[in-house]
């Protein structure tokens, strides 16, 4: 893949796309981990039109390749660097991939019960096609089926294609992304 194959868009806290970084302004490094939380660093001139938007809480990026989204994720924090050769400085914006949602979520024994001390079952056991089971755990622990306090804003459940082997999985406060 070459640089011209990549598009980097900026998103706001509501996941709205608010701009695009032109290839000639692009200085992006990413460490993407399959089925785990990756990291990214974007360096921009501090006077770039979109630099301040990336510093807003909840902002992030969407990185697209020639056919689909490669990864996306929120900003973790910006830092400013200046020198006598570059008095206006640059912003170094660090972030993580959206996999952080599952990396920060527990699979509750009783997903609809928000009280960890009063779970009425020892574990949440689900069976079916692997993809369907994964969808069920996500839907009930941080998706639209979760109690309001545990729902992740902006999480959109994709279509369940019912793929994979038949599985039986049981969860009791496992980290959902690892589980």
Coordinates of C-alpha atoms in Angstrom, one line a residue:
X1 CA 0.0 0.0 0.0
X2 CA 1.3 3.5 -0.8
X3 CA 0.6 6.8 0.9
X4 CA -1.8 7.9 -1.8
X5 CA -4.0 4.8 -1.0
X6 CA -4.6 6.1 2.6
X7 CA -7.1 8.7 3.6
X8 CA -7.1 10.1 7.2
X9 CA -10.2 11.8 8.4
X10 CA -10.8 13.6 11.6
X11 CA -13.9 12.8 13.7
X12 CA -15.5 14.8 16.5
X13 CA -16.7 13.4 19.9
X14 CA -20.0 12.4 18.2
X15 CA -18.1 10.4 15.6
X16 CA -19.0 13.0 12.8
X17 CA -16.4 13.3 10.1
X18 CA -15.3 16.9 10.3
X19 CA -12.2 17.1 8.0
X20 CA -9.5 15.3 6.1
X21 CA -5.7 15.6 6.3
X22 CA -4.1 15.9 2.9
X23 CA -1.4 13.4 2.1
X24 CA 1.3 16.1 1.9
X25 CA 0.5 17.0 5.6
X26 CA 0.4 13.4 6.7
X27 CA 2.8 12.1 9.3
X28 CA 1.1 9.1 10.8
X29 CA 2.6 6.1 12.6
X30 CA 0.4 3.2 13.7
X31 CA 0.8 -0.1 15.6
X32 CA -2.2 -2.2 14.8
X33 CA -2.7 -5.4 16.8
X34 CA -5.1 -8.0 15.5
X35 CA -8.1 -8.4 17.9
X36 CA -6.4 -6.1 20.4
X37 CA -6.0 -2.4 21.1
X38 CA -3.6 -0.7 18.7
X39 CA -2.0 2.8 19.0
X40 CA -1.4 5.6 16.6
X41 CA 0.6 8.9 16.5
X42 CA -0.2 11.8 14.2
X43 CA 2.2 14.7 13.9
X44 CA 0.8 18.0 12.5
X45 CA 1.9 21.6 12.3
X46 CA 0.4 23.4 15.2
X47 CA -1.2 25.9 12.7
X48 CA -2.8 23.2 10.6
X49 CA -6.5 23.9 10.2
X50 CA -7.5 20.6 11.8
X51 CA -4.9 20.4 14.6
X52 CA -7.1 22.0 17.3
X53 CA -10.0 19.7 16.4
X54 CA -7.9 16.7 17.3
X55 CA -7.2 18.2 20.7
X56 CA -10.9 18.3 21.6
X57 CA -12.0 15.6 24.1
X58 CA -13.5 12.7 22.3
X59 CA -12.0 13.5 18.9
X60 CA -10.3 10.9 16.8
X61 CA -9.3 9.7 13.4
X62 CA -10.6 7.3 10.7
X63 CA -7.9 5.8 8.5
X64 CA -9.2 4.4 5.2
X65 CA -7.4 2.3 2.6
X66 CA -8.4 1.8 -1.0
X67 CA -11.3 -0.5 -0.1
X68 CA -12.3 -0.1 3.5
X69 CA -11.6 1.4 6.9
X70 CA -8.2 0.2 8.1
X71 CA -8.7 1.4 11.7
X72 CA -10.2 4.3 13.7
X73 CA -9.9 5.5 17.2
X74 CA -10.0 8.3 19.7
X75 CA -7.3 10.7 20.7
X76 CA -5.6 10.0 24.0
X77 CA -3.6 13.2 24.3
X78 CA -1.8 15.9 22.4
X79 CA 1.6 17.3 23.1
X80 CA 3.3 20.4 21.7
X81 CA 6.8 20.6 20.5
X82 CA 8.6 23.8 19.3
X83 CA 12.2 24.6 18.5
X84 CA 14.1 27.7 17.3
X85 CA 14.0 26.2 13.8
X86 CA 10.2 25.7 14.1
X87 CA 8.9 28.4 16.5
X88 CA 5.2 27.7 15.6
X89 CA 5.8 24.1 16.6
X90 CA 4.1 20.8 15.9
X91 CA 1.4 18.9 17.7
X92 CA 2.0 15.2 18.4
X93 CA -1.4 13.6 18.9
X94 CA -1.5 10.1 20.3
X95 CA -4.4 7.8 20.2
X96 CA -5.7 4.2 20.4
X97 CA -7.8 2.1 18.1
X98 CA -11.5 1.7 18.8
X99 CA -10.8 -1.8 20.1
X100 CA -10.3 0.1 23.4
X101 CA -14.1 -0.1 23.8
X102 CA -13.9 -3.9 24.3
X103 CA -10.6 -3.6 26.2
X104 CA -12.4 -1.4 28.8
X105 CA -15.6 -3.5 29.1
X106 CA -16.3 -6.5 31.4
X107 CA -18.5 -9.4 30.4
X108 CA -20.9 -9.5 33.4
X109 CA -22.4 -12.8 34.7
X110 CA -25.8 -11.2 34.6
X111 CA -25.4 -8.3 32.0
X112 CA -28.8 -6.7 32.9
X113 CA -27.9 -6.3 36.6
X114 CA -25.7 -3.3 37.3
X115 CA -24.9 -4.4 40.9
X116 CA -21.7 -6.4 41.0
X117 CA -22.4 -7.7 44.5
X118 CA -25.8 -9.1 43.7
X119 CA -25.4 -11.1 40.5
X120 CA -28.0 -13.8 40.6
X121 CA -26.1 -16.2 38.4
X122 CA -22.4 -17.2 38.6
X123 CA -21.7 -16.8 34.8
X124 CA -23.3 -15.8 31.6
X125 CA -23.3 -18.8 29.3
X126 CA -24.1 -18.5 25.6
X127 CA -23.9 -21.0 22.7
X128 CA -24.2 -20.9 19.0
X129 CA -22.1 -19.8 16.0
X130 CA -19.0 -18.0 17.2
X131 CA -19.9 -14.7 15.5
X132 CA -23.4 -14.8 17.0
X133 CA -22.1 -15.5 20.5
X134 CA -19.6 -12.6 20.2
X135 CA -22.5 -10.3 19.1
X136 CA -24.6 -11.3 22.0
X137 CA -21.8 -10.6 24.6
X138 CA -21.1 -7.2 23.1
X139 CA -24.8 -6.3 22.6
X140 CA -25.6 -7.1 26.2
X141 CA -22.5 -5.8 28.0
X142 CA -21.8 -2.5 26.2
X143 CA -24.2 -2.3 23.2
X144 CA -27.8 -1.3 22.9
X145 CA -29.0 -4.2 25.1
X146 CA -26.7 -3.2 28.1
X147 CA -28.0 -1.1 31.0
X148 CA -27.8 2.6 30.1
X149 CA -24.8 3.2 32.5
X150 CA -22.7 0.6 30.6
X151 CA -23.7 1.5 27.0
X152 CA -20.9 2.8 24.9
X153 CA -22.0 5.9 22.9
X154 CA -21.4 5.6 19.2
X155 CA -21.1 1.8 19.3
X156 CA -22.9 0.5 16.2
X157 CA -23.6 -3.2 16.0
X158 CA -22.8 -4.7 12.6
X159 CA -24.8 -7.4 11.0
X160 CA -24.4 -10.9 12.5
X161 CA -23.6 -13.3 9.7
X162 CA -23.7 -16.3 11.9
X163 CA -20.2 -17.4 10.9
X164 CA -17.8 -19.7 12.6
X165 CA -17.9 -22.9 14.4
X166 CA -20.5 -23.8 17.1
X167 CA -19.1 -22.6 20.5
X168 CA -20.2 -22.5 24.2
X169 CA -18.7 -19.6 26.1
X170 CA -19.2 -18.6 29.8
X171 CA -18.2 -15.2 31.2
X172 CA -17.8 -13.9 34.7
X173 CA -16.3 -10.4 34.8
X174 CA -13.8 -11.3 32.0
X175 CA -12.4 -8.4 29.9
X176 CA -14.6 -8.5 26.9
X177 CA -11.9 -7.7 24.4
X178 CA -9.7 -10.6 25.7
X179 CA -12.6 -12.9 26.2

